[in-house]
Amino acid sequence: MSRRLRLAVFGLGAVLTGALLVIAFTGLPEFGTSHHPYGDRAVHTAVDEQKTSNAVSSVNFDQRAIDTMGEEFILFTAVIGTLVLLRELRREVEEGEVETELRRSPRGLSSTAYLTYAMLGVTTLTGLYVVAHGHLSPGGGFQGGVVLGTAIHLLYVGGGYRAIRKARPLHLYEIFDALGAGGFVVLGLAGAIVGGDLLANVLPLGALGDILSAGQVELLNALVGLEVASAVIVILARFLEQYAEVRIQGTAR
Amino acid sequence: MTAVIAVATVLTALAGTAVVFTHHPKRQALTLSMLGLMLTLVFVALQAPDVALSELGINALVVPMVILLVAEKIRARR
């Protein structure tokens, strides 16, 4: 395809998409008004019917849980893609011997190390809290999972590549990742068998605002938390591995 | 509240422009992280704390981390 033809195709697409966007935006309700037909219904369903005080979580894990299932598998596929693309090639395995010899990266100040170890505890606790209260307050499995997945990387700041490698048996996190994604489907199918609809919220709803309330919302949050935390760890581990190996190659030459 | 939203939106636009005009990928990771922070402010101003938390985690933390690692990898291979 010549440059001119490509530009023409792009121009046509850009103009049509732009026109569609303008038409769509003019049809939207005005910004900042108090008229929210969908929001009102979603909040009513969340609070009055499903006993979920965080209406966003109710939409994500109950009213539209099937969308979240799709999103979860997007992340799962991304992890598999990373694992396939960044798998160890033979040449890199051979260079691995040099790597173990030189991996002792210079450590930072010991005060930095202590601070990061202390922060590791605080951050992990924050992550667990955000996951565990997904049905009650802002956050949930996804947000808490990201916090948990990044928390472990404080070890890299404090103790270097060795410390983080010891702290995360990677194959275990790969299994956790699959368990989180698979558990979501299993719970969804259980809802289909008991309640008649995929991901129907059939668990006891409890009282609004209680830690044990909202039925499946918190259980799904926990599964997503497991999946997201493992996914972040596995993806970053693959990139970190590549980074550490290459740095060693550089010094070896 | 409208003023806060307006300021946060303008800051986001500025941060986004900064990302576009940062050419070095490693520095771009930093400006991208700043963009994530500004977007977080927008979502807080719009009273969407759930989205704000996701934005903070992914756009301000994880994506810049991956970009930094990849940029370093490419630099080392050359």
Short mmCIF file of C-alpha atoms in Angstrom, two decimals:
data_model
loop_
_atom_site.label_atom_id
_atom_site.label_comp_id
_atom_site.label_asym_id
_atom_site.label_seq_id
_atom_site.Cartn_x
_atom_site.Cartn_y
_atom_site.Cartn_z
CA MET A 1 0.00 0.00 0.00
CA SER A 2 1.46 3.34 -1.01
CA ARG A 3 1.85 6.22 1.42
CA ARG A 4 -0.85 8.25 -0.34
CA LEU A 5 -3.38 5.42 -0.22
CA ARG A 6 -2.63 4.80 3.44
CA LEU A 7 -3.15 8.47 4.24
CA ALA A 8 -6.43 8.44 2.27
CA VAL A 9 -7.68 5.38 4.20
CA PHE A 10 -6.63 6.98 7.48
CA GLY A 11 -8.25 10.30 6.52
CA LEU A 12 -11.54 8.60 5.63
CA GLY A 13 -11.54 6.63 8.89
CA ALA A 14 -10.62 9.69 10.97
CA VAL A 15 -13.35 11.87 9.42
CA LEU A 16 -16.05 9.18 9.80
CA THR A 17 -15.03 8.33 13.38
CA GLY A 18 -14.89 12.04 14.23
CA ALA A 19 -18.35 12.61 12.78
CA LEU A 20 -19.78 9.65 14.71
CA LEU A 21 -18.18 10.91 17.94
CA VAL A 22 -19.66 14.39 17.46
CA ILE A 23 -23.12 12.93 16.79
CA ALA A 24 -22.82 10.63 19.84
CA PHE A 25 -21.59 13.38 22.19
CA THR A 26 -24.36 15.79 21.23
CA GLY A 27 -26.84 13.11 22.29
CA LEU A 28 -25.31 12.73 25.75
CA PRO A 29 -27.03 14.18 28.83
CA GLU A 30 -25.45 17.46 29.99
CA PHE A 31 -22.39 17.38 32.25
CA GLY A 32 -22.93 17.85 35.97
CA THR A 33 -26.71 17.59 36.18
CA SER A 34 -28.53 15.59 38.85
CA HIS A 35 -30.37 13.47 36.29
CA HIS A 36 -28.81 9.96 36.32
CA PRO A 37 -31.35 7.39 35.15
CA TYR A 38 -28.88 4.49 35.05
CA GLY A 39 -27.06 5.51 38.23
CA ASP A 40 -30.30 5.78 40.20
CA ARG A 41 -31.38 2.29 39.17
CA ALA A 42 -27.94 0.78 39.80
CA VAL A 43 -27.68 2.35 43.27
CA HIS A 44 -31.21 1.27 44.14
CA THR A 45 -30.47 -2.32 43.10
CA ALA A 46 -27.11 -2.29 44.91
CA VAL A 47 -28.24 -0.85 48.23
CA ASP A 48 -31.87 -1.89 48.60
CA GLU A 49 -31.92 -5.25 46.87
CA GLN A 50 -28.39 -6.66 46.96
CA LYS A 51 -27.22 -5.15 50.30
CA THR A 52 -23.97 -3.89 48.76
CA SER A 53 -22.91 -0.50 50.11
CA ASN A 54 -20.31 0.05 47.37
CA ALA A 55 -22.61 0.42 44.36
CA VAL A 56 -19.65 0.28 41.94
CA SER A 57 -18.72 -3.18 43.25
CA SER A 58 -22.36 -4.25 42.94
CA VAL A 59 -22.32 -3.30 39.25
CA ASN A 60 -18.93 -4.95 38.67
CA PHE A 61 -19.45 -8.19 40.58
CA ASP A 62 -23.21 -8.70 40.65
CA GLN A 63 -25.32 -6.69 38.21
CA ARG A 64 -22.78 -6.82 35.36
CA ALA A 65 -20.46 -9.53 36.69
CA ILE A 66 -20.25 -11.13 33.25
CA ASP A 67 -18.39 -8.05 31.93
CA THR A 68 -15.88 -8.39 34.75
CA MET A 69 -15.40 -12.04 33.84
CA GLY A 70 -14.47 -10.93 30.33
CA GLU A 71 -12.06 -8.33 31.69
CA GLU A 72 -10.47 -10.90 33.93
CA PHE A 73 -9.72 -13.09 30.96
CA ILE A 74 -8.21 -10.14 29.09
CA LEU A 75 -5.65 -9.90 31.89
CA PHE A 76 -5.21 -13.67 31.98
CA THR A 77 -4.53 -13.71 28.23
CA ALA A 78 -2.04 -10.86 28.65
CA VAL A 79 -0.15 -12.92 31.22
CA ILE A 80 -0.04 -15.93 28.90
CA GLY A 81 1.15 -13.68 26.06
CA THR A 82 3.96 -12.31 28.22
CA LEU A 83 5.00 -15.78 29.31
CA VAL A 84 5.13 -16.99 25.71
CA LEU A 85 6.97 -13.97 24.31
CA LEU A 86 9.50 -13.71 27.13
CA ARG A 87 10.17 -17.42 27.55
CA GLU A 88 13.77 -18.39 28.06
CA LEU A 89 15.61 -18.95 24.82
CA ARG A 90 18.51 -21.37 24.64
CA ARG A 91 21.13 -18.69 24.20
CA GLU A 92 19.95 -16.95 27.32
CA VAL A 93 20.05 -20.15 29.36
CA GLU A 94 23.72 -20.56 28.47
CA GLU A 95 24.43 -17.05 29.58
CA GLY A 96 22.59 -17.85 32.82
CA GLU A 97 25.81 -19.27 34.30
CA VAL A 98 27.53 -15.93 34.05
CA GLU A 99 24.44 -14.39 35.49
CA THR A 100 24.43 -16.26 38.80
CA GLU A 101 28.06 -15.29 39.27
CA LEU A 102 27.43 -11.59 38.82
CA ARG A 103 23.92 -11.14 40.12
CA ARG A 104 25.10 -9.68 43.43
CA SER A 105 23.90 -6.20 42.66
CA PRO A 106 25.29 -3.43 44.84
CA ARG A 107 23.02 -2.92 47.80
CA GLY A 108 21.58 0.40 48.82
CA LEU A 109 21.92 1.97 52.25
CA SER A 110 20.83 -0.33 55.05
CA SER A 111 18.42 2.36 56.24
CA THR A 112 16.76 2.23 52.81
CA ALA A 113 16.51 -1.54 53.14
CA TYR A 114 14.88 -1.32 56.58
CA LEU A 115 12.44 1.31 55.38
CA THR A 116 11.37 -0.79 52.39
CA TYR A 117 10.93 -3.89 54.58
CA ALA A 118 8.73 -1.89 56.95
CA MET A 119 6.78 -0.47 54.01
CA LEU A 120 6.33 -4.00 52.63
CA GLY A 121 4.25 -4.90 55.69
CA VAL A 122 2.20 -1.70 55.55
CA THR A 123 1.60 -1.98 51.79
CA THR A 124 0.62 -5.66 51.95
CA LEU A 125 -1.83 -4.91 54.74
CA THR A 126 -3.29 -2.01 52.73
CA GLY A 127 -3.69 -4.29 49.72
CA LEU A 128 -5.44 -6.99 51.76
CA TYR A 129 -7.71 -4.37 53.34
CA VAL A 130 -8.69 -2.94 49.96
CA VAL A 131 -9.47 -6.43 48.62
CA ALA A 132 -11.40 -7.49 51.72
CA HIS A 133 -13.58 -4.35 51.78
CA GLY A 134 -14.42 -4.23 48.08
CA HIS A 135 -18.14 -4.57 48.76
CA LEU A 136 -18.13 -1.86 51.44
CA SER A 137 -15.74 0.94 50.46
CA PRO A 138 -13.96 2.16 47.30
CA GLY A 139 -11.55 -0.34 45.82
CA GLY A 140 -11.80 -4.09 45.61
CA GLY A 141 -10.09 -7.07 44.06
CA PHE A 142 -8.58 -5.23 41.14
CA GLN A 143 -7.23 -2.21 43.01
CA GLY A 144 -6.11 -4.23 46.04
CA GLY A 145 -4.56 -6.84 43.77
CA VAL A 146 -2.45 -4.19 42.06
CA VAL A 147 -1.30 -2.90 45.47
CA LEU A 148 -0.39 -6.45 46.56
CA GLY A 149 1.36 -7.18 43.27
CA THR A 150 3.50 -4.05 43.45
CA ALA A 151 4.14 -4.34 47.21
CA ILE A 152 6.43 -7.34 46.80
CA HIS A 153 8.65 -5.30 44.48
CA LEU A 154 9.70 -3.17 47.44
CA LEU A 155 11.98 -6.13 48.16
CA TYR A 156 13.80 -5.37 44.92
CA VAL A 157 14.39 -1.80 46.06
CA GLY A 158 15.60 -2.92 49.49
CA GLY A 159 17.36 -6.22 48.90
CA GLY A 160 18.10 -6.41 45.19
CA TYR A 161 17.25 -9.10 42.67
CA ARG A 162 18.24 -11.96 44.98
CA ALA A 163 15.80 -10.94 47.71
CA ILE A 164 12.84 -10.70 45.35
CA ARG A 165 13.67 -13.98 43.64
CA LYS A 166 13.69 -15.78 46.97
CA ALA A 167 10.40 -14.20 48.00
CA ARG A 168 8.39 -15.26 44.97
CA PRO A 169 8.27 -18.85 43.83
CA LEU A 170 7.07 -17.89 40.37
CA HIS A 171 5.40 -21.16 39.39
CA LEU A 172 3.19 -20.80 42.47
CA TYR A 173 1.96 -17.39 41.30
CA GLU A 174 1.26 -18.80 37.86
CA ILE A 175 -1.00 -21.38 39.54
CA PHE A 176 -2.64 -18.67 41.71
CA ASP A 177 -3.30 -16.65 38.56
CA ALA A 178 -5.10 -19.58 36.94
CA LEU A 179 -6.98 -20.36 40.18
CA GLY A 180 -8.25 -16.79 40.41
CA ALA A 181 -9.47 -16.76 36.81
CA GLY A 182 -10.89 -20.30 37.00
CA GLY A 183 -12.57 -19.71 40.35
CA PHE A 184 -14.55 -16.82 38.87
CA VAL A 185 -15.95 -19.13 36.19
CA VAL A 186 -16.68 -21.92 38.69
CA LEU A 187 -18.62 -19.49 40.91
CA GLY A 188 -20.44 -18.20 37.85
CA LEU A 189 -21.44 -21.72 36.82
CA ALA A 190 -22.53 -22.51 40.38
CA GLY A 191 -24.79 -19.45 40.15
CA ALA A 192 -26.14 -20.77 36.86
CA ILE A 193 -26.95 -24.17 38.37
CA VAL A 194 -28.51 -22.85 41.58
CA GLY A 195 -29.97 -19.54 40.42
CA GLY A 196 -30.65 -20.21 36.76
CA ASP A 197 -28.40 -17.42 35.42
CA LEU A 198 -24.65 -17.29 34.88
CA LEU A 199 -23.13 -15.44 37.86
CA ALA A 200 -26.51 -15.11 39.60
CA ASN A 201 -25.91 -13.89 43.15
CA VAL A 202 -27.31 -16.84 45.10
CA LEU A 203 -25.24 -16.49 48.29
CA PRO A 204 -26.87 -15.05 51.45
CA LEU A 205 -26.93 -11.24 51.22
CA GLY A 206 -26.69 -10.37 54.93
CA ALA A 207 -27.22 -6.85 56.30
CA LEU A 208 -26.13 -3.70 54.46
CA GLY A 209 -22.68 -2.54 55.59
CA ASP A 210 -21.66 -5.77 57.35
CA ILE A 211 -18.30 -7.34 56.51
CA LEU A 212 -20.23 -10.49 55.59
CA SER A 213 -22.77 -9.03 53.20
CA ALA A 214 -23.49 -8.65 49.48
CA GLY A 215 -23.34 -12.38 48.75
CA GLN A 216 -20.93 -13.28 45.95
CA VAL A 217 -19.51 -9.75 45.56
CA GLU A 218 -16.75 -10.16 48.15
CA LEU A 219 -15.93 -13.73 47.11
CA LEU A 220 -15.48 -12.63 43.48
CA ASN A 221 -13.42 -9.67 44.72
CA ALA A 222 -11.10 -12.04 46.55
CA LEU A 223 -10.70 -14.21 43.44
CA VAL A 224 -9.99 -11.18 41.27
CA GLY A 225 -7.52 -9.94 43.92
CA LEU A 226 -5.70 -13.28 43.74
CA GLU A 227 -5.63 -13.19 39.96
CA VAL A 228 -4.56 -9.56 39.58
CA ALA A 229 -1.84 -9.74 42.26
CA SER A 230 -0.41 -12.91 40.68
CA ALA A 231 -0.69 -11.45 37.18
CA VAL A 232 1.21 -8.28 38.14
CA ILE A 233 3.89 -10.34 39.88
CA VAL A 234 4.30 -12.79 36.98
CA ILE A 235 4.38 -10.07 34.30
CA LEU A 236 6.84 -7.84 36.20
CA ALA A 237 8.94 -10.89 37.10
CA ARG A 238 9.38 -11.76 33.43
CA PHE A 239 10.46 -8.23 32.55
CA LEU A 240 12.67 -7.98 35.64
CA GLU A 241 14.32 -11.27 34.74
CA GLN A 242 15.11 -10.00 31.25
CA TYR A 243 16.47 -6.77 32.70
CA ALA A 244 18.69 -8.49 35.26
CA GLU A 245 20.08 -10.97 32.73
CA VAL A 246 20.92 -8.32 30.18
CA ARG A 247 22.66 -6.14 32.69
CA ILE A 248 24.82 -9.09 33.57
CA GLN A 249 25.54 -9.79 29.91
CA GLY A 250 26.70 -6.19 29.62
CA THR A 251 29.14 -6.50 32.51
CA ALA A 252 30.39 -9.89 31.36
CA ARG A 253 31.51 -8.61 28.01
CA MET B 1 -16.28 21.69 42.56
CA THR B 2 -16.47 22.71 38.89
CA ALA B 3 -13.28 24.75 39.37
CA VAL B 4 -11.46 21.73 40.82
CA ILE B 5 -12.62 19.56 37.90
CA ALA B 6 -11.52 22.24 35.42
CA VAL B 7 -8.06 22.58 37.01
CA ALA B 8 -7.58 18.80 37.16
CA THR B 9 -8.65 18.43 33.53
CA VAL B 10 -6.26 21.18 32.38
CA LEU B 11 -3.42 19.56 34.36
CA THR B 12 -4.24 16.23 32.68
CA ALA B 13 -4.11 17.86 29.25
CA LEU B 14 -0.74 19.43 30.11
CA ALA B 15 0.63 16.12 31.42
CA GLY B 16 -0.64 14.33 28.30
CA THR B 17 1.08 16.88 26.07
CA ALA B 18 4.27 16.39 28.10
CA VAL B 19 4.11 12.64 27.43
CA VAL B 20 3.77 13.23 23.68
CA PHE B 21 6.74 15.60 23.62
CA THR B 22 8.98 13.35 25.72
CA HIS B 23 11.01 11.39 23.22
CA HIS B 24 13.21 9.23 25.40
CA PRO B 25 11.19 6.17 26.56
CA LYS B 26 12.79 6.17 30.01
CA ARG B 27 11.82 9.77 30.67
CA GLN B 28 8.47 9.04 29.09
CA ALA B 29 7.83 6.49 31.86
CA LEU B 30 8.10 9.37 34.34
CA THR B 31 5.84 11.76 32.44
CA LEU B 32 3.35 8.93 31.88
CA SER B 33 3.35 8.31 35.61
CA MET B 34 2.61 12.02 36.16
CA LEU B 35 -0.26 11.77 33.67
CA GLY B 36 -1.61 8.85 35.71
CA LEU B 37 -1.46 10.99 38.86
CA MET B 38 -3.29 13.87 37.17
CA LEU B 39 -5.98 11.50 35.86
CA THR B 40 -6.31 10.14 39.39
CA LEU B 41 -7.03 13.71 40.54
CA VAL B 42 -9.69 14.06 37.82
CA PHE B 43 -11.43 10.89 38.97
CA VAL B 44 -11.26 11.97 42.62
CA ALA B 45 -12.78 15.34 41.63
CA LEU B 46 -15.52 13.50 39.72
CA GLN B 47 -16.21 11.44 42.87
CA ALA B 48 -15.15 8.13 41.32
CA PRO B 49 -12.75 6.74 43.95
CA ASP B 50 -12.83 3.21 42.54
CA VAL B 51 -11.61 4.35 39.14
CA ALA B 52 -9.12 6.71 40.81
CA LEU B 53 -7.55 3.78 42.67
CA SER B 54 -7.27 1.68 39.50
CA GLU B 55 -5.78 4.62 37.62
CA LEU B 56 -3.23 5.20 40.38
CA GLY B 57 -2.18 1.55 40.45
CA ILE B 58 -2.02 0.85 36.73
CA ASN B 59 -1.17 4.10 34.97
CA ALA B 60 0.96 5.70 37.67
CA LEU B 61 2.77 2.54 38.83
CA VAL B 62 2.67 -0.70 36.86
CA VAL B 63 2.79 0.61 33.27
CA PRO B 64 5.73 3.01 33.94
CA MET B 65 7.54 0.14 35.68
CA VAL B 66 7.13 -2.13 32.64
CA ILE B 67 8.21 0.67 30.29
CA LEU B 68 11.31 1.38 32.40
CA LEU B 69 12.31 -2.29 32.38
CA VAL B 70 11.72 -2.64 28.63
CA ALA B 71 13.60 0.59 27.85
CA GLU B 72 16.54 -0.61 29.92
CA LYS B 73 16.46 -3.99 28.17
CA ILE B 74 16.53 -2.40 24.72
CA ARG B 75 19.33 -0.02 25.75
CA ALA B 76 21.45 -2.89 27.07
CA ARG B 77 20.99 -4.99 23.93
CA ARG B 78 22.19 -2.28 21.57
#
